[in-house]
């Protein structure tokens, strides 16, 4: 069977051999293939039109049907910039084989709201999280240094905290955690007052600049992990599907450093990111590093991206006790407190 991730690669390759408007149509369809909720093969079996799937019109349908009639002899092999991405439909097939795995999930630790560049309100995100039976979610809007994404300053974060408390008081299911996606500079330093950060339930720190350098960035990661204000390192590589390869580092050393400080590295589950990816997750597993799952959702429906991260962690055989989103809320809070205490001692 040609899987959806295989179709993604075939479409991306087709884009490279085309010109004009077709390039964009194929590129868009390739990206969308990671989001298609069902396998193309299933739709065909059930005689359903492929146009049910996002970014497929009559032209792309014809091309896909030709691939189905005459399957490529070898599995398409993606170049590095498109390698090691899982399609949502493929993730669902994988997760269905081991239903106990995703039952352990308690929450999602990266998402954005209208407070920065997301489209949902806090209440809408809480609603969507309750529908998924989550015990908690981390509200991680961008911090003030990332102006392009509407980053918020200490005062806005304080106002957000008051709204989070109001939303939490009204609900008895999902707890909203006060968090932030702290923008880190290449020296691993944040852009917010540490005292403000210390009041949050958990802090995720991520790099958003100087992501195209080619030389080794191990020092940057070690510095970020040693930053006492963060507990989770977000989308570590900084890769984007078919756009940016991400940073290079001595990854076993980075993960060993994280394990030593008991900090977590993230699987950003956004389809275009999927960062960490499978091969790096295997290295993290070898070092015993904790892993955090975050969808990086910018709309409430995007909470479903969590399945991409769950599938990657399952495939990489990350032990359940290393995944911080599998912890009940009180244990998650104890872990954050412990990591903070350790950071204070070394400051
Ligand atoms: Zn980010």
CSV table of C-alpha atoms and ligand atoms in Angstrom, one decimal:
chain,number,residue,atom,x,y,z
A,1,UNK,CA,0.0,0.0,0.0
A,2,UNK,CA,1.2,3.5,-0.7
A,3,UNK,CA,0.8,5.4,2.6
A,4,UNK,CA,-0.1,9.0,2.9
A,5,UNK,CA,3.5,9.9,3.8
A,6,UNK,CA,4.6,8.2,0.6
A,7,UNK,CA,2.0,10.3,-1.3
A,8,UNK,CA,3.4,13.4,0.3
A,9,UNK,CA,6.8,12.6,-1.0
A,10,UNK,CA,5.5,11.7,-4.5
A,11,UNK,CA,3.6,15.0,-4.6
A,12,UNK,CA,6.7,17.0,-3.4
A,13,UNK,CA,8.9,15.4,-6.0
A,14,UNK,CA,6.2,16.1,-8.7
A,15,UNK,CA,6.4,19.8,-7.6
A,16,UNK,CA,10.1,19.8,-8.3
A,17,UNK,CA,9.6,18.5,-11.8
A,18,UNK,CA,6.8,20.9,-12.7
A,19,UNK,CA,6.7,24.6,-13.4
A,20,UNK,CA,4.2,27.4,-13.0
A,21,UNK,CA,1.1,27.2,-10.9
A,22,UNK,CA,1.3,23.4,-10.7
A,23,UNK,CA,4.4,23.8,-8.5
A,24,UNK,CA,2.3,25.4,-5.8
A,25,UNK,CA,-0.6,23.0,-6.1
A,26,UNK,CA,1.7,20.0,-5.7
A,27,UNK,CA,3.6,21.6,-2.8
A,28,UNK,CA,0.4,22.5,-1.0
A,29,UNK,CA,-1.0,19.0,-1.6
A,30,UNK,CA,2.3,17.5,-0.3
A,31,UNK,CA,2.0,19.5,3.0
A,32,UNK,CA,-1.7,18.7,3.3
A,33,UNK,CA,-1.0,15.0,3.0
A,34,UNK,CA,0.3,15.0,6.6
A,35,UNK,CA,-3.1,16.3,7.7
A,36,UNK,CA,-5.4,14.0,5.8
A,37,UNK,CA,-7.4,12.2,8.4
A,38,UNK,CA,-7.7,8.9,6.4
A,39,UNK,CA,-5.5,6.9,4.1
A,40,UNK,CA,-5.9,7.7,0.4
A,41,UNK,CA,-6.1,3.9,0.0
A,42,UNK,CA,-9.1,3.7,2.3
A,43,UNK,CA,-11.0,6.3,0.3
A,44,UNK,CA,-10.4,4.5,-2.9
A,45,UNK,CA,-11.5,1.2,-1.5
A,46,UNK,CA,-14.7,2.8,-0.4
A,47,UNK,CA,-15.2,4.5,-3.8
A,48,UNK,CA,-15.1,8.0,-2.2
A,49,UNK,CA,-13.8,11.0,-4.0
A,50,UNK,CA,-10.3,12.1,-3.1
A,51,UNK,CA,-11.5,15.7,-3.1
A,52,UNK,CA,-12.8,15.0,0.4
A,53,UNK,CA,-9.1,15.5,1.4
A,54,UNK,CA,-7.6,19.0,1.8
A,55,UNK,CA,-5.8,20.4,-1.3
A,56,UNK,CA,-6.9,17.7,-3.7
A,57,UNK,CA,-8.8,18.9,-6.8
A,58,UNK,CA,-9.6,17.1,-10.1
A,59,UNK,CA,-6.0,17.5,-11.4
A,60,UNK,CA,-4.2,16.1,-8.4
A,61,UNK,CA,-6.8,13.3,-8.1
A,62,UNK,CA,-5.9,12.2,-11.6
A,63,UNK,CA,-2.2,12.2,-10.8
A,64,UNK,CA,-2.8,10.2,-7.6
A,65,UNK,CA,-4.9,7.6,-9.4
A,66,UNK,CA,-2.1,7.1,-11.9
A,67,UNK,CA,0.2,6.3,-9.0
A,68,UNK,CA,-2.3,3.9,-7.7
A,69,UNK,CA,-2.7,2.1,-11.0
A,70,UNK,CA,1.0,1.9,-11.5
A,71,UNK,CA,2.6,2.0,-8.0
A,72,UNK,CA,6.2,3.3,-8.0
A,73,UNK,CA,8.7,0.4,-7.9
A,74,UNK,CA,10.5,1.6,-4.9
A,75,UNK,CA,9.3,3.6,-1.9
A,76,UNK,CA,9.9,7.3,-2.5
A,77,UNK,CA,13.0,8.4,-0.5
A,78,UNK,CA,12.7,11.9,0.8
A,79,UNK,CA,15.7,14.3,0.9
A,80,UNK,CA,16.8,15.3,4.4
A,81,UNK,CA,14.5,18.4,4.4
A,82,UNK,CA,11.4,16.2,4.1
A,83,UNK,CA,12.7,13.1,5.9
A,84,UNK,CA,11.3,11.5,9.0
A,85,UNK,CA,7.8,13.1,9.0
A,86,UNK,CA,4.7,11.1,9.9
A,87,UNK,CA,1.3,11.6,8.3
A,88,UNK,CA,-1.7,11.9,10.6
A,89,UNK,CA,-3.5,8.9,9.0
A,90,UNK,CA,-0.3,6.8,9.3
A,91,UNK,CA,0.0,7.9,13.0
A,92,UNK,CA,-3.6,6.8,13.6
A,93,UNK,CA,-3.0,3.3,12.1
A,94,UNK,CA,0.0,3.0,14.4
A,95,UNK,CA,-1.7,4.2,17.5
A,96,UNK,CA,-4.7,1.9,16.9
A,97,UNK,CA,-2.4,-1.1,17.2
A,98,UNK,CA,-1.5,-0.1,20.8
A,99,UNK,CA,-4.6,1.6,22.3
A,100,UNK,CA,-3.1,1.6,25.9
A,101,UNK,CA,-0.4,4.0,24.8
A,102,UNK,CA,-2.4,7.1,24.2
A,103,UNK,CA,-4.7,6.4,27.1
A,104,UNK,CA,-1.8,7.5,29.3
A,105,UNK,CA,-1.9,11.0,27.9
A,106,UNK,CA,-3.0,13.7,30.4
A,107,UNK,CA,-2.5,16.9,28.5
A,108,UNK,CA,-0.8,19.1,25.9
A,109,UNK,CA,2.0,21.4,26.8
A,110,UNK,CA,2.3,23.8,23.9
A,111,UNK,CA,-0.4,26.0,22.4
A,112,UNK,CA,-1.1,29.6,21.5
A,113,UNK,CA,-4.1,31.7,22.0
A,114,UNK,CA,-5.4,35.1,20.9
A,115,UNK,CA,-3.0,36.6,23.5
A,116,UNK,CA,-0.3,36.1,20.9
A,117,UNK,CA,-0.7,34.6,17.4
A,118,UNK,CA,-3.3,32.0,18.0
A,119,UNK,CA,-6.9,32.3,17.0
A,120,UNK,CA,-8.7,30.8,20.0
A,121,UNK,CA,-9.6,32.3,23.3
A,122,UNK,CA,-8.5,30.6,26.6
A,123,UNK,CA,-12.1,29.4,27.1
A,124,UNK,CA,-12.2,27.9,23.6
A,125,UNK,CA,-8.9,26.1,24.1
A,126,UNK,CA,-10.1,24.8,27.5
A,127,UNK,CA,-13.3,23.6,25.8
A,128,UNK,CA,-11.4,21.7,23.1
A,129,UNK,CA,-9.1,20.2,25.8
A,130,UNK,CA,-12.1,19.0,27.8
A,131,UNK,CA,-13.5,17.3,24.8
A,132,UNK,CA,-10.3,15.3,24.6
A,133,UNK,CA,-10.6,14.5,28.3
A,134,UNK,CA,-7.3,16.3,29.2
A,135,UNK,CA,-6.5,16.9,32.8
A,136,UNK,CA,-4.4,19.9,31.9
A,137,UNK,CA,-3.0,22.1,29.1
A,138,UNK,CA,-0.1,24.5,29.1
A,139,UNK,CA,-0.9,27.9,27.7
A,140,UNK,CA,2.3,28.9,26.0
A,141,UNK,CA,1.9,32.2,24.2
A,142,UNK,CA,5.0,33.9,22.8
A,143,UNK,CA,7.1,36.1,24.9
A,144,UNK,CA,7.7,39.8,24.2
A,145,UNK,CA,10.9,39.4,22.1
A,146,UNK,CA,9.1,37.7,19.3
A,147,UNK,CA,7.3,40.7,18.0
A,148,UNK,CA,6.4,39.1,14.7
A,149,UNK,CA,4.2,36.5,16.6
A,150,UNK,CA,2.6,39.1,18.9
A,151,UNK,CA,4.8,38.2,21.9
A,152,UNK,CA,3.5,39.4,25.2
A,153,UNK,CA,5.3,41.3,28.0
A,154,UNK,CA,5.2,40.8,31.8
A,155,UNK,CA,2.1,43.0,32.3
A,156,UNK,CA,0.1,41.2,29.6
A,157,UNK,CA,1.2,37.9,31.1
A,158,UNK,CA,-0.2,39.0,34.4
A,159,UNK,CA,-3.5,39.9,32.8
A,160,UNK,CA,-3.6,36.5,31.1
A,161,UNK,CA,-2.9,34.8,34.5
A,162,UNK,CA,-6.1,36.5,35.9
A,163,UNK,CA,-8.1,35.3,32.9
A,164,UNK,CA,-6.7,31.8,33.3
A,165,UNK,CA,-7.8,31.8,36.9
A,166,UNK,CA,-11.3,32.9,35.9
A,167,UNK,CA,-11.5,30.1,33.3
A,168,UNK,CA,-10.2,27.5,35.7
A,169,UNK,CA,-12.7,28.5,38.4
A,170,UNK,CA,-15.6,28.0,36.0
A,171,UNK,CA,-14.5,24.5,35.0
A,172,UNK,CA,-14.0,21.3,36.9
A,173,UNK,CA,-12.3,19.3,34.2
A,174,UNK,CA,-9.3,20.5,32.4
A,175,UNK,CA,-6.9,22.8,34.3
A,176,UNK,CA,-5.2,25.6,32.3
A,177,UNK,CA,-1.5,25.9,33.3
A,178,UNK,CA,0.1,29.3,33.3
A,179,UNK,CA,3.1,28.9,30.9
A,180,UNK,CA,4.9,30.7,28.1
A,181,UNK,CA,7.0,29.9,25.1
A,182,UNK,CA,10.0,31.9,26.2
A,183,UNK,CA,12.0,33.3,23.2
A,184,UNK,CA,15.6,32.3,23.7
A,185,UNK,CA,18.5,34.1,22.0
A,186,UNK,CA,21.4,32.0,20.5
A,187,UNK,CA,23.2,32.3,23.9
A,188,UNK,CA,20.3,30.5,25.5
A,189,UNK,CA,19.0,33.6,27.4
A,190,UNK,CA,15.3,34.5,27.7
A,191,UNK,CA,13.6,37.8,27.2
A,192,UNK,CA,11.5,38.0,30.3
A,193,UNK,CA,12.0,38.9,33.9
A,194,UNK,CA,13.0,35.6,35.8
A,195,UNK,CA,10.7,36.6,38.7
A,196,UNK,CA,7.7,36.6,36.5
A,197,UNK,CA,8.7,33.3,35.0
A,198,UNK,CA,9.1,31.7,38.4
A,199,UNK,CA,5.4,32.3,39.1
A,200,UNK,CA,4.3,30.2,36.1
A,201,UNK,CA,3.4,26.6,36.4
A,202,UNK,CA,5.9,25.6,33.8
A,203,UNK,CA,8.2,27.3,31.2
A,204,UNK,CA,9.0,26.2,27.7
A,205,UNK,CA,11.9,27.9,26.0
A,206,UNK,CA,12.5,27.9,22.3
A,207,UNK,CA,14.9,29.3,19.7
A,208,UNK,CA,13.3,31.3,16.8
A,209,UNK,CA,16.4,33.0,15.4
A,210,UNK,CA,19.7,32.2,13.6
A,211,UNK,CA,18.2,28.9,12.6
A,212,UNK,CA,20.0,28.5,9.2
A,213,UNK,CA,23.6,28.4,10.4
A,214,UNK,CA,25.4,25.3,9.3
A,215,UNK,CA,28.0,24.8,12.1
A,216,UNK,CA,27.6,22.9,15.3
A,217,UNK,CA,25.2,24.5,17.8
A,218,UNK,CA,25.9,22.2,20.8
A,219,UNK,CA,26.9,25.1,23.0
A,220,UNK,CA,23.7,27.0,22.3
A,221,UNK,CA,21.7,23.9,23.5
A,222,UNK,CA,23.8,23.4,26.6
A,223,UNK,CA,23.4,27.1,27.5
A,224,UNK,CA,19.6,26.9,27.0
A,225,UNK,CA,19.3,23.8,29.1
A,226,UNK,CA,21.3,25.4,31.9
A,227,UNK,CA,19.1,28.5,31.8
A,228,UNK,CA,17.4,28.1,35.3
A,229,UNK,CA,14.2,29.7,34.1
A,230,UNK,CA,13.1,26.9,31.7
A,231,UNK,CA,12.1,23.3,32.2
A,232,UNK,CA,11.2,22.3,28.6
A,233,UNK,CA,13.2,22.9,25.5
A,234,UNK,CA,10.7,23.5,22.6
A,235,UNK,CA,11.1,22.3,19.0
A,236,UNK,CA,14.8,21.8,19.5
A,237,UNK,CA,16.0,21.4,15.9
A,238,UNK,CA,14.0,24.3,14.5
A,239,UNK,CA,13.2,22.4,11.3
A,240,UNK,CA,10.3,23.1,9.0
A,241,UNK,CA,9.0,20.6,6.4
A,242,UNK,CA,10.5,21.3,2.9
A,243,UNK,CA,11.7,24.7,4.1
A,244,UNK,CA,14.4,24.5,6.7
A,245,UNK,CA,16.6,21.7,7.9
A,246,UNK,CA,17.2,22.9,11.4
A,247,UNK,CA,20.3,23.1,13.5
A,248,UNK,CA,23.2,20.7,13.9
A,249,UNK,CA,24.5,19.6,17.3
A,250,UNK,CA,26.2,16.8,19.2
A,251,UNK,CA,22.7,15.4,20.1
A,252,UNK,CA,23.8,12.7,22.5
A,253,UNK,CA,25.6,15.4,24.5
A,254,UNK,CA,22.6,17.7,24.4
A,255,UNK,CA,20.3,15.0,25.6
A,256,UNK,CA,22.7,13.9,28.3
A,257,UNK,CA,22.9,17.4,29.5
A,258,UNK,CA,19.1,17.6,29.7
A,259,UNK,CA,18.9,14.3,31.5
A,260,UNK,CA,21.5,15.5,34.0
A,261,UNK,CA,19.5,18.6,34.8
A,262,UNK,CA,16.2,16.5,34.7
A,263,UNK,CA,14.8,18.8,32.0
A,264,UNK,CA,12.5,17.8,29.1
A,265,UNK,CA,13.0,18.1,25.4
A,266,UNK,CA,9.9,18.6,23.3
A,267,UNK,CA,8.2,16.8,20.4
A,268,UNK,CA,6.5,19.7,18.8
A,269,UNK,CA,3.7,17.8,17.1
A,270,UNK,CA,2.8,20.5,14.5
A,271,UNK,CA,2.7,18.6,11.2
A,272,UNK,CA,5.3,20.8,9.5
A,273,UNK,CA,7.7,20.6,12.5
A,274,UNK,CA,7.5,17.1,14.1
A,275,UNK,CA,10.6,18.2,16.1
A,276,UNK,CA,12.1,16.2,17.7
A,277,UNK,CA,11.9,13.6,15.0
A,278,UNK,CA,12.2,9.9,15.3
A,279,UNK,CA,16.0,9.5,14.8
A,280,UNK,CA,16.7,12.2,17.5
A,281,UNK,CA,14.1,10.7,19.8
A,282,UNK,CA,16.0,7.4,19.7
A,283,UNK,CA,19.1,9.2,20.9
A,284,UNK,CA,17.1,10.9,23.7
A,285,UNK,CA,15.8,7.6,24.8
A,286,UNK,CA,19.3,6.2,25.0
A,287,UNK,CA,20.2,9.1,27.4
A,288,UNK,CA,17.1,8.6,29.5
A,289,UNK,CA,15.9,12.2,28.8
A,290,UNK,CA,12.4,13.3,29.7
A,291,UNK,CA,10.1,14.2,26.7
A,292,UNK,CA,7.3,16.7,26.5
A,293,UNK,CA,4.5,16.6,23.9
A,294,UNK,CA,3.1,19.9,22.6
A,295,UNK,CA,0.9,20.5,19.5
A,296,UNK,CA,2.0,24.1,19.1
A,297,UNK,CA,-1.7,24.5,18.2
A,298,UNK,CA,-2.7,28.0,16.9
A,299,UNK,CA,-6.4,27.0,16.5
A,300,UNK,CA,-8.4,24.7,18.9
A,301,UNK,CA,-9.0,22.0,16.2
A,302,UNK,CA,-5.2,21.6,16.0
A,303,UNK,CA,-5.1,19.8,19.3
A,304,UNK,CA,-5.5,16.7,17.2
A,305,UNK,CA,-1.8,17.1,16.1
A,306,UNK,CA,-0.9,15.4,19.4
A,307,UNK,CA,-1.3,12.1,17.6
A,308,UNK,CA,1.8,12.8,15.6
A,309,UNK,CA,3.8,13.2,18.7
A,310,UNK,CA,2.3,10.2,20.4
A,311,UNK,CA,3.1,8.1,17.3
A,312,UNK,CA,6.7,9.3,17.1
A,313,UNK,CA,7.3,8.6,20.8
A,314,UNK,CA,5.7,5.2,20.5
A,315,UNK,CA,7.9,4.4,17.4
A,316,UNK,CA,11.0,5.6,19.2
A,317,UNK,CA,10.1,3.4,22.2
A,318,UNK,CA,10.3,6.3,24.7
A,319,UNK,CA,9.4,4.7,28.1
A,320,UNK,CA,6.0,6.0,29.4
A,321,UNK,CA,7.7,7.2,32.6
A,322,UNK,CA,9.9,9.6,30.6
A,323,UNK,CA,6.9,11.4,29.0
A,324,UNK,CA,5.9,14.3,31.2
A,325,UNK,CA,2.4,14.6,29.7
A,326,UNK,CA,1.7,11.1,31.1
A,327,UNK,CA,2.2,12.5,34.6
A,328,UNK,CA,-0.9,13.4,36.7
A,329,UNK,CA,-1.0,17.1,37.4
A,330,UNK,CA,0.4,16.9,41.0
A,331,UNK,CA,3.4,14.9,39.8
A,332,UNK,CA,4.0,17.3,37.0
A,333,UNK,CA,4.0,20.2,39.4
A,334,UNK,CA,6.4,18.3,41.8
A,335,UNK,CA,8.8,17.7,38.8
A,336,UNK,CA,8.8,21.5,37.9
A,337,UNK,CA,9.4,22.4,41.6
A,338,UNK,CA,12.3,20.0,41.8
A,339,UNK,CA,13.9,21.2,38.5
A,340,UNK,CA,13.6,24.8,39.7
A,341,UNK,CA,15.2,24.0,43.0
A,342,UNK,CA,18.1,22.4,41.4
A,343,UNK,CA,18.5,25.4,39.0
A,344,UNK,CA,18.6,27.8,42.0
A,345,UNK,CA,21.4,25.9,43.7
A,346,UNK,CA,23.6,26.1,40.5
A,347,UNK,CA,22.8,29.8,39.8
B,1,LIG,ZN1,8.1,28.3,18.7
